[in-house]
Amino acid sequence: MLEICNLCKRFGAFEAVKNVSLKVPDGAFLVLLGPSGCGKTTLLRMLAGLELPSEGQIIFDGQTVSDGDRSWAVDPAKRNSGLVFQSYALWPHMSVRGNVEWPLKVMKMPKVERAARINEVLNLLEINQLADRYPNEISGGQQQRVAIARTIAPKPSVLLFDEPLSNLDAKLRVEMRTELMRLHRATGATTVYVTHDQIEAMTMATHVAVMNHGTVQQFGTPADLINTPETAFVATFVGTPPNNMVPVVKNGSGYKVGGRAMQLSPPSDDCLAMYRAEKMSVSETESAMTLPMELVETSAIAGRTMVTGLRDGLRLTAIVDSAPPMRIGDTVQFSLPPEPDCWFSRTGERLG
Ligand SMILES: Nc1ncnc2c1ncn2[C@@H]1O[C@H](COP(=O)(O)OP(=O)(O)OP(=O)(O)O)[C@@H](O)[C@H]1O
């Protein structure tokens, strides 16, 4: 079990991580997902022991490894965790084998055992043929594999990844995603993985903590986040494409939805209606439930078409069977279903 209890981190007066609490079972794949600057790296660095919490505790397998309230933490090298960075940070003067061997030497593993373990991890990452090369003689993707091999060699019970795929090209990212999932199954190590890429999060995670401005907005399985987003931020950050959020305000005896008078029964006089992209449709003709938008984008996605419209700062996306006959810049009518999927307050809390 990996437990984080009321964790806070302040840099001077700035609070980078605010009262985060979560628990995952052994062998979980926890993704910390959020936009740049939301505090995910700071949280990961506290898990690695590189940063002392200002308040709260981190507990690995029942043992407290960081305690902000007592300003105390177990040394990074002694907490049975391994960290893989975005930059590979391999030792350039050591071969691939030498890099992977180094942490085993530090832990004083006997030579014969060391050789067996090196072979095991080089095989696991399919880089045994590179064992005698130096970091400047292998590609970026291969260097990342070596960095991962070096991290898992000492068999840490907690593996920490800080955006490990962000320096790789799109195709390699997808391949490495599958590789990392295979590795996770093979090692069984509890994994914490930082990314701002929601597709990566949704495909790899058993548990996701969606972060914004230092707080956890929602903690759950990928399916929880898609099916029941708890905040407007989660609803618009997660999913492909993300959900549509349309402002609804009282207008005389009725309501204006996205600026147009419509028949709707919102739970409050000023709120947000969420519509899933696959429930919207587009057409040339106006009706009681349509919003006129400027067509700004169409793209093919898994045999269907994603259509995006923009008007007065409102952005709507629909997933439809075929592209509308209009051209970019033309007016397209986005048709809303009779009821939204759910409601949020103007400040982003879920209403129903
Ligand atoms: N040592 C530090 N001193 C002061 N402020 C810091 C320090 N480290 C991080 N911060 C601030 O804390 C906030 C969170 O940073 P953090 O690196 O955790 O974000 P992040 O979500 O990982 O972002 P990114 O995806 O861009 O790496 C940022 O506003 C950052 O400027």
Short mmCIF file of C-alpha atoms and ligand atoms in Angstrom, two decimals:
data_model
loop_
_atom_site.label_atom_id
_atom_site.label_comp_id
_atom_site.label_asym_id
_atom_site.label_seq_id
_atom_site.Cartn_x
_atom_site.Cartn_y
_atom_site.Cartn_z
CA MET A 1 0.00 0.00 0.00
CA LEU A 2 1.21 3.49 -0.89
CA GLU A 3 -0.37 6.20 1.26
CA ILE A 4 -0.18 9.97 1.02
CA CYS A 5 -1.75 11.79 3.98
CA ASN A 6 -2.57 15.52 4.04
CA LEU A 7 0.56 16.32 2.08
CA CYS A 8 1.48 20.00 1.55
CA LYS A 9 4.52 21.63 0.00
CA ARG A 10 5.24 25.34 0.24
CA PHE A 11 8.03 27.25 -1.48
CA GLY A 12 8.08 30.45 0.58
CA ALA A 13 4.51 31.76 0.54
CA PHE A 14 3.59 29.73 -2.57
CA GLU A 15 1.74 26.47 -1.98
CA ALA A 16 2.68 24.05 -4.79
CA VAL A 17 0.89 21.00 -3.29
CA LYS A 18 -2.19 21.54 -1.13
CA ASN A 19 -3.44 18.94 1.32
CA VAL A 20 -3.22 15.87 -0.93
CA SER A 21 -4.42 12.53 0.48
CA LEU A 22 -4.68 9.28 -1.46
CA LYS A 23 -4.03 5.55 -1.13
CA VAL A 24 -3.26 2.90 -3.74
CA PRO A 25 -2.78 -0.86 -3.22
CA ASP A 26 0.48 -2.71 -3.97
CA GLY A 27 1.03 -3.18 -7.68
CA ALA A 28 -1.16 -0.19 -8.65
CA PHE A 29 -0.26 2.07 -11.57
CA LEU A 30 -1.04 5.56 -10.27
CA VAL A 31 -0.92 8.44 -12.76
CA LEU A 32 -0.59 12.03 -11.55
CA LEU A 33 -2.26 13.94 -14.38
CA GLY A 34 -2.56 17.69 -14.80
CA PRO A 35 -1.49 20.78 -16.72
CA SER A 36 1.94 22.36 -16.47
CA GLY A 37 2.63 23.85 -13.03
CA CYS A 38 -0.15 21.97 -11.19
CA GLY A 39 2.31 20.41 -8.71
CA LYS A 40 2.64 16.85 -10.02
CA THR A 41 6.46 16.86 -10.23
CA THR A 42 6.68 18.38 -6.75
CA LEU A 43 4.47 15.56 -5.44
CA LEU A 44 6.60 12.94 -7.22
CA ARG A 45 9.83 14.49 -5.86
CA MET A 46 8.39 14.21 -2.34
CA LEU A 47 7.63 10.52 -3.01
CA ALA A 48 11.23 10.06 -4.19
CA GLY A 49 12.56 11.77 -1.06
CA LEU A 50 14.16 14.59 -3.05
CA GLU A 51 11.87 17.18 -1.48
CA LEU A 52 10.74 17.36 2.15
CA PRO A 53 6.99 17.93 2.63
CA SER A 54 5.96 21.07 4.54
CA GLU A 55 3.16 19.06 6.18
CA GLY A 56 1.76 15.53 6.03
CA GLN A 57 3.16 12.02 5.58
CA ILE A 58 4.14 9.52 2.89
CA ILE A 59 3.87 5.86 3.88
CA PHE A 60 5.27 2.93 1.84
CA ASP A 61 4.07 -0.52 3.00
CA GLY A 62 3.11 0.74 6.46
CA GLN A 63 6.45 2.53 6.98
CA THR A 64 6.51 6.32 7.11
CA VAL A 65 9.21 7.48 4.69
CA SER A 66 8.51 11.25 4.82
CA ASP A 67 6.95 13.24 7.62
CA GLY A 68 6.55 16.97 6.98
CA ASP A 69 5.14 17.58 10.47
CA ARG A 70 8.43 16.33 11.97
CA SER A 71 10.62 17.67 9.08
CA TRP A 72 12.00 14.20 8.63
CA ALA A 73 12.45 11.89 5.62
CA VAL A 74 14.22 8.64 4.75
CA ASP A 75 17.14 9.24 2.38
CA PRO A 76 16.18 8.80 -1.36
CA ALA A 77 18.61 5.89 -1.74
CA LYS A 78 17.18 4.05 1.28
CA ARG A 79 13.45 4.15 0.60
CA ASN A 80 13.23 1.26 -1.87
CA SER A 81 12.01 3.46 -4.71
CA GLY A 82 13.49 4.20 -8.13
CA LEU A 83 13.00 7.36 -10.19
CA VAL A 84 13.09 7.66 -14.00
CA PHE A 85 13.35 11.22 -15.33
CA GLN A 86 12.33 12.85 -18.58
CA SER A 87 16.04 13.31 -19.40
CA TYR A 88 17.78 9.98 -19.27
CA ALA A 89 20.80 11.08 -17.16
CA LEU A 90 22.96 8.07 -18.07
CA TRP A 91 26.63 8.13 -17.13
CA PRO A 92 28.36 8.85 -20.48
CA HIS A 93 31.66 7.20 -19.53
CA MET A 94 29.97 3.88 -18.70
CA SER A 95 28.66 1.28 -21.14
CA VAL A 96 25.01 0.24 -21.06
CA ARG A 97 26.01 -2.73 -18.89
CA GLY A 98 28.04 -0.43 -16.61
CA ASN A 99 25.10 1.94 -16.17
CA VAL A 100 22.74 -0.89 -15.23
CA GLU A 101 25.37 -2.46 -12.94
CA TRP A 102 26.08 0.71 -10.99
CA PRO A 103 23.10 0.70 -8.56
CA LEU A 104 23.71 -3.03 -7.91
CA LYS A 105 27.34 -2.29 -7.00
CA VAL A 106 26.16 0.51 -4.69
CA MET A 107 23.91 -1.99 -2.90
CA LYS A 108 26.89 -4.39 -2.72
CA MET A 109 25.26 -7.23 -4.63
CA PRO A 110 27.79 -10.07 -5.20
CA LYS A 111 29.35 -10.22 -8.68
CA VAL A 112 27.69 -13.44 -9.94
CA GLU A 113 24.24 -12.34 -8.81
CA ARG A 114 24.90 -8.92 -10.34
CA ALA A 115 25.71 -10.42 -13.76
CA ALA A 116 22.52 -12.51 -13.67
CA ARG A 117 20.36 -9.54 -12.71
CA ILE A 118 21.90 -7.33 -15.43
CA ASN A 119 21.10 -9.99 -18.05
CA GLU A 120 17.59 -10.33 -16.71
CA VAL A 121 16.75 -6.61 -16.99
CA LEU A 122 18.56 -6.14 -20.32
CA ASN A 123 16.44 -9.01 -21.67
CA LEU A 124 13.27 -7.60 -20.13
CA LEU A 125 13.85 -4.29 -21.90
CA GLU A 126 15.12 -6.02 -25.06
CA ILE A 127 18.43 -4.14 -25.08
CA ASN A 128 20.88 -7.03 -24.45
CA GLN A 129 22.45 -6.46 -27.87
CA LEU A 130 23.41 -2.93 -26.75
CA ALA A 131 25.18 -4.00 -23.53
CA ASP A 132 28.66 -2.90 -24.62
CA ARG A 133 27.70 0.36 -26.30
CA TYR A 134 28.06 3.78 -24.70
CA PRO A 135 25.13 6.23 -24.26
CA ASN A 136 26.31 8.40 -27.20
CA GLU A 137 26.20 5.30 -29.46
CA ILE A 138 22.48 4.59 -28.97
CA SER A 139 19.24 6.44 -29.83
CA GLY A 140 17.10 8.49 -27.42
CA GLY A 141 14.50 5.72 -27.19
CA GLN A 142 17.23 3.17 -26.41
CA GLN A 143 18.75 5.50 -23.80
CA GLN A 144 15.37 5.71 -22.11
CA ARG A 145 15.21 1.90 -22.02
CA VAL A 146 18.66 1.83 -20.40
CA ALA A 147 17.56 4.42 -17.83
CA ILE A 148 14.53 2.27 -17.02
CA ALA A 149 16.67 -0.90 -16.83
CA ARG A 150 19.04 0.86 -14.43
CA THR A 151 16.13 1.95 -12.24
CA ILE A 152 14.43 -1.44 -12.03
CA ALA A 153 17.65 -3.44 -11.58
CA PRO A 154 17.68 -3.16 -7.75
CA LYS A 155 13.98 -4.28 -7.68
CA PRO A 156 12.48 -1.20 -6.02
CA SER A 157 9.01 -1.76 -4.61
CA VAL A 158 7.91 1.70 -5.80
CA LEU A 159 8.76 2.95 -9.29
CA LEU A 160 8.48 6.67 -10.01
CA PHE A 161 8.35 8.11 -13.53
CA ASP A 162 8.49 11.83 -14.36
CA GLU A 163 7.15 12.31 -17.92
CA PRO A 164 9.52 9.59 -19.18
CA LEU A 165 8.20 9.60 -22.74
CA SER A 166 8.01 13.30 -23.45
CA ASN A 167 11.32 13.43 -25.37
CA LEU A 168 10.30 10.63 -27.74
CA ASP A 169 8.53 10.96 -31.09
CA ALA A 170 4.80 10.16 -31.31
CA LYS A 171 5.20 6.61 -32.67
CA LEU A 172 7.87 5.67 -30.14
CA ARG A 173 5.75 7.12 -27.32
CA VAL A 174 2.91 4.76 -28.19
CA GLU A 175 5.29 1.78 -28.38
CA MET A 176 6.99 2.66 -25.09
CA ARG A 177 3.60 3.07 -23.42
CA THR A 178 2.84 -0.58 -24.19
CA GLU A 179 6.38 -1.54 -23.09
CA LEU A 180 5.99 0.23 -19.75
CA MET A 181 2.69 -1.54 -19.13
CA ARG A 182 4.36 -4.89 -19.89
CA LEU A 183 7.19 -3.94 -17.54
CA HIS A 184 4.72 -3.01 -14.85
CA ARG A 185 3.07 -6.42 -15.12
CA ALA A 186 6.47 -8.15 -15.11
CA THR A 187 7.89 -6.33 -12.07
CA GLY A 188 4.67 -5.93 -10.07
CA ALA A 189 6.13 -2.72 -8.61
CA THR A 190 3.72 -0.04 -7.44
CA THR A 191 4.19 2.69 -10.02
CA VAL A 192 3.61 6.44 -9.85
CA TYR A 193 3.74 8.12 -13.24
CA VAL A 194 3.59 11.87 -13.91
CA THR A 195 2.18 13.14 -17.20
CA HIS A 196 0.15 15.98 -18.67
CA ASP A 197 -0.97 13.65 -21.48
CA GLN A 198 -4.47 12.41 -20.67
CA ILE A 199 -4.35 9.65 -23.31
CA GLU A 200 -1.24 8.24 -21.63
CA ALA A 201 -3.03 8.44 -18.28
CA MET A 202 -6.23 6.82 -19.47
CA THR A 203 -4.46 3.91 -21.20
CA MET A 204 -1.88 3.07 -18.53
CA ALA A 205 -3.39 3.82 -15.14
CA THR A 206 -5.22 1.67 -12.66
CA HIS A 207 -5.74 4.86 -10.62
CA VAL A 208 -5.55 8.53 -11.71
CA ALA A 209 -5.20 11.64 -9.56
CA VAL A 210 -6.19 14.65 -11.67
CA MET A 211 -4.40 17.73 -10.31
CA ASN A 212 -4.93 21.46 -10.80
CA HIS A 213 -3.36 24.36 -8.85
CA GLY A 214 -1.76 21.99 -6.32
CA THR A 215 -4.96 20.13 -5.40
CA VAL A 216 -6.30 16.74 -6.41
CA GLN A 217 -9.52 17.48 -8.29
CA GLN A 218 -10.53 13.83 -8.56
CA PHE A 219 -8.98 10.49 -7.66
CA GLY A 220 -10.38 7.36 -9.27
CA THR A 221 -10.13 4.83 -12.06
CA PRO A 222 -9.95 6.05 -15.68
CA ALA A 223 -13.57 4.88 -16.11
CA ASP A 224 -14.68 6.95 -13.05
CA LEU A 225 -13.16 10.08 -14.57
CA ILE A 226 -14.91 9.54 -17.90
CA ASN A 227 -18.28 8.37 -16.52
CA THR A 228 -18.61 10.65 -13.49
CA PRO A 229 -16.33 13.69 -13.64
CA GLU A 230 -16.59 15.44 -10.27
CA THR A 231 -15.49 18.88 -11.45
CA ALA A 232 -15.78 20.90 -14.65
CA PHE A 233 -11.98 20.89 -14.82
CA VAL A 234 -11.86 17.07 -14.93
CA ALA A 235 -14.71 16.96 -17.46
CA THR A 236 -12.84 19.25 -19.84
CA PHE A 237 -9.30 17.87 -19.24
CA VAL A 238 -9.99 14.16 -19.59
CA GLY A 239 -11.42 12.28 -22.59
CA THR A 240 -10.92 12.40 -26.34
CA PRO A 241 -12.32 14.82 -27.25
CA PRO A 242 -13.01 16.45 -23.87
CA ASN A 243 -16.61 17.22 -22.92
CA ASN A 244 -18.41 20.39 -23.99
CA MET A 245 -19.27 22.90 -21.28
CA VAL A 246 -22.03 25.36 -22.16
CA PRO A 247 -22.98 28.30 -19.88
CA VAL A 248 -26.65 28.47 -18.86
CA VAL A 249 -28.09 31.70 -17.36
CA LYS A 250 -31.59 32.78 -16.34
CA ASN A 251 -33.26 35.01 -18.91
CA GLY A 252 -36.71 36.31 -17.90
CA SER A 253 -38.90 33.27 -17.34
CA GLY A 254 -36.58 30.97 -19.35
CA TYR A 255 -32.87 30.35 -19.83
CA LYS A 256 -30.14 31.28 -22.26
CA VAL A 257 -27.97 28.32 -23.22
CA GLY A 258 -24.72 29.31 -24.91
CA GLY A 259 -26.33 32.73 -25.51
CA ARG A 260 -29.57 31.36 -27.06
CA ALA A 261 -32.99 31.08 -25.44
CA MET A 262 -33.85 27.40 -24.98
CA GLN A 263 -36.20 25.18 -22.98
CA LEU A 264 -34.13 23.63 -20.18
CA SER A 265 -34.51 22.98 -16.43
CA PRO A 266 -31.11 23.70 -14.85
CA PRO A 267 -30.50 23.13 -11.11
CA SER A 268 -29.41 26.78 -10.67
CA ASP A 269 -29.87 30.13 -12.40
CA ASP A 270 -26.23 30.42 -13.47
CA CYS A 271 -24.40 27.17 -14.22
CA LEU A 272 -22.67 24.99 -16.81
CA ALA A 273 -24.27 22.19 -18.83
CA MET A 274 -21.99 19.33 -19.92
CA TYR A 275 -22.64 17.64 -23.26
CA ARG A 276 -20.58 14.69 -24.50
CA ALA A 277 -19.21 15.19 -28.02
CA GLU A 278 -20.75 11.95 -29.29
CA LYS A 279 -24.23 13.15 -28.25
CA MET A 280 -24.05 16.35 -30.34
CA SER A 281 -24.75 16.61 -34.04
CA VAL A 282 -24.12 19.28 -36.67
CA SER A 283 -26.21 20.53 -39.57
CA GLU A 284 -26.83 23.48 -41.87
CA THR A 285 -30.33 24.09 -40.57
CA GLU A 286 -31.23 25.98 -37.45
CA SER A 287 -33.74 24.59 -34.93
CA ALA A 288 -34.89 25.18 -31.33
CA MET A 289 -31.89 23.29 -29.87
CA THR A 290 -29.08 24.50 -32.14
CA LEU A 291 -26.26 26.95 -31.56
CA PRO A 292 -24.73 28.67 -34.60
CA MET A 293 -20.94 28.40 -34.52
CA GLU A 294 -18.05 29.19 -36.85
CA LEU A 295 -16.62 25.93 -38.20
CA VAL A 296 -12.93 26.00 -37.19
CA GLU A 297 -11.74 22.40 -37.49
CA THR A 298 -12.70 18.99 -38.84
CA SER A 299 -10.59 15.88 -38.47
CA ALA A 300 -10.96 12.17 -39.11
CA ILE A 301 -10.91 10.08 -35.94
CA ALA A 302 -11.36 6.30 -35.91
CA GLY A 303 -13.67 6.24 -38.93
CA ARG A 304 -15.74 9.20 -37.70
CA THR A 305 -15.32 12.98 -37.93
CA MET A 306 -14.56 15.39 -35.13
CA VAL A 307 -16.09 18.81 -35.82
CA THR A 308 -15.14 21.89 -33.80
CA GLY A 309 -16.98 25.20 -33.75
CA LEU A 310 -16.14 28.48 -32.03
CA ARG A 311 -18.22 31.53 -31.09
CA ASP A 312 -17.64 34.28 -28.51
CA GLY A 313 -15.09 32.14 -26.65
CA LEU A 314 -17.39 29.08 -26.54
CA ARG A 315 -15.78 26.03 -28.15
CA LEU A 316 -17.92 23.02 -29.05
CA THR A 317 -16.83 19.66 -30.41
CA ALA A 318 -19.07 17.00 -31.93
CA ILE A 319 -18.19 13.50 -33.09
CA VAL A 320 -20.29 12.67 -36.16
CA ASP A 321 -20.41 9.95 -38.81
CA SER A 322 -19.46 12.15 -41.74
CA ALA A 323 -17.98 15.58 -42.26
CA PRO A 324 -20.54 18.42 -42.72
CA PRO A 325 -20.70 19.93 -46.23
CA MET A 326 -19.61 23.37 -44.92
CA ARG A 327 -16.12 24.78 -45.22
CA ILE A 328 -13.83 26.18 -42.53
CA GLY A 329 -15.10 29.67 -41.64
CA ASP A 330 -18.74 28.85 -42.56
CA THR A 331 -21.54 28.86 -39.99
CA VAL A 332 -22.49 25.42 -38.72
CA GLN A 333 -25.41 24.62 -36.39
CA PHE A 334 -24.42 22.50 -33.38
CA SER A 335 -27.46 20.61 -32.15
CA LEU A 336 -27.69 19.95 -28.39
CA PRO A 337 -29.50 16.86 -27.09
CA PRO A 338 -32.67 17.64 -25.04
CA GLU A 339 -30.86 17.16 -21.69
CA PRO A 340 -27.19 17.66 -20.79
CA ASP A 341 -25.18 14.72 -19.38
CA CYS A 342 -24.64 16.63 -16.12
CA TRP A 343 -24.45 20.07 -14.55
CA PHE A 344 -21.68 22.03 -12.88
CA SER A 345 -21.72 25.27 -10.90
CA ARG A 346 -19.91 28.28 -12.34
CA THR A 347 -17.06 27.51 -9.95
CA GLY A 348 -16.81 23.97 -11.31
CA GLU A 349 -18.48 21.74 -8.68
CA ARG A 350 -20.79 19.02 -9.95
CA LEU A 351 -24.48 19.76 -9.39
CA GLY A 352 -26.17 16.63 -10.66
N1 LIG B 1 12.05 24.86 -5.91
C1 LIG B 1 10.98 25.63 -6.17
N2 LIG B 1 10.91 26.90 -5.72
C2 LIG B 1 9.82 27.68 -5.97
N3 LIG B 1 8.75 27.28 -6.68
C3 LIG B 1 8.76 26.03 -7.17
C4 LIG B 1 9.87 25.14 -6.95
N4 LIG B 1 9.59 23.96 -7.56
C5 LIG B 1 8.38 24.11 -8.14
N5 LIG B 1 7.89 25.35 -7.90
C6 LIG B 1 6.58 25.87 -8.35
O1 LIG B 1 5.57 24.97 -7.94
C7 LIG B 1 4.57 24.84 -8.94
C8 LIG B 1 4.41 23.38 -9.31
O2 LIG B 1 5.56 22.95 -10.01
P1 LIG B 1 5.72 21.46 -10.54
O3 LIG B 1 7.04 21.34 -11.20
O4 LIG B 1 5.41 20.52 -9.45
O5 LIG B 1 4.56 21.42 -11.62
P2 LIG B 1 4.23 20.31 -12.71
O6 LIG B 1 2.78 20.07 -12.61
O7 LIG B 1 5.12 19.16 -12.57
O8 LIG B 1 4.56 21.11 -14.05
P3 LIG B 1 5.31 20.62 -15.40
O9 LIG B 1 4.39 19.65 -16.07
O10 LIG B 1 5.46 21.91 -16.16
O11 LIG B 1 6.60 20.01 -14.98
C9 LIG B 1 5.01 25.71 -10.11
O12 LIG B 1 4.32 26.93 -10.05
C10 LIG B 1 6.48 25.90 -9.87
O13 LIG B 1 6.94 27.14 -10.39
#
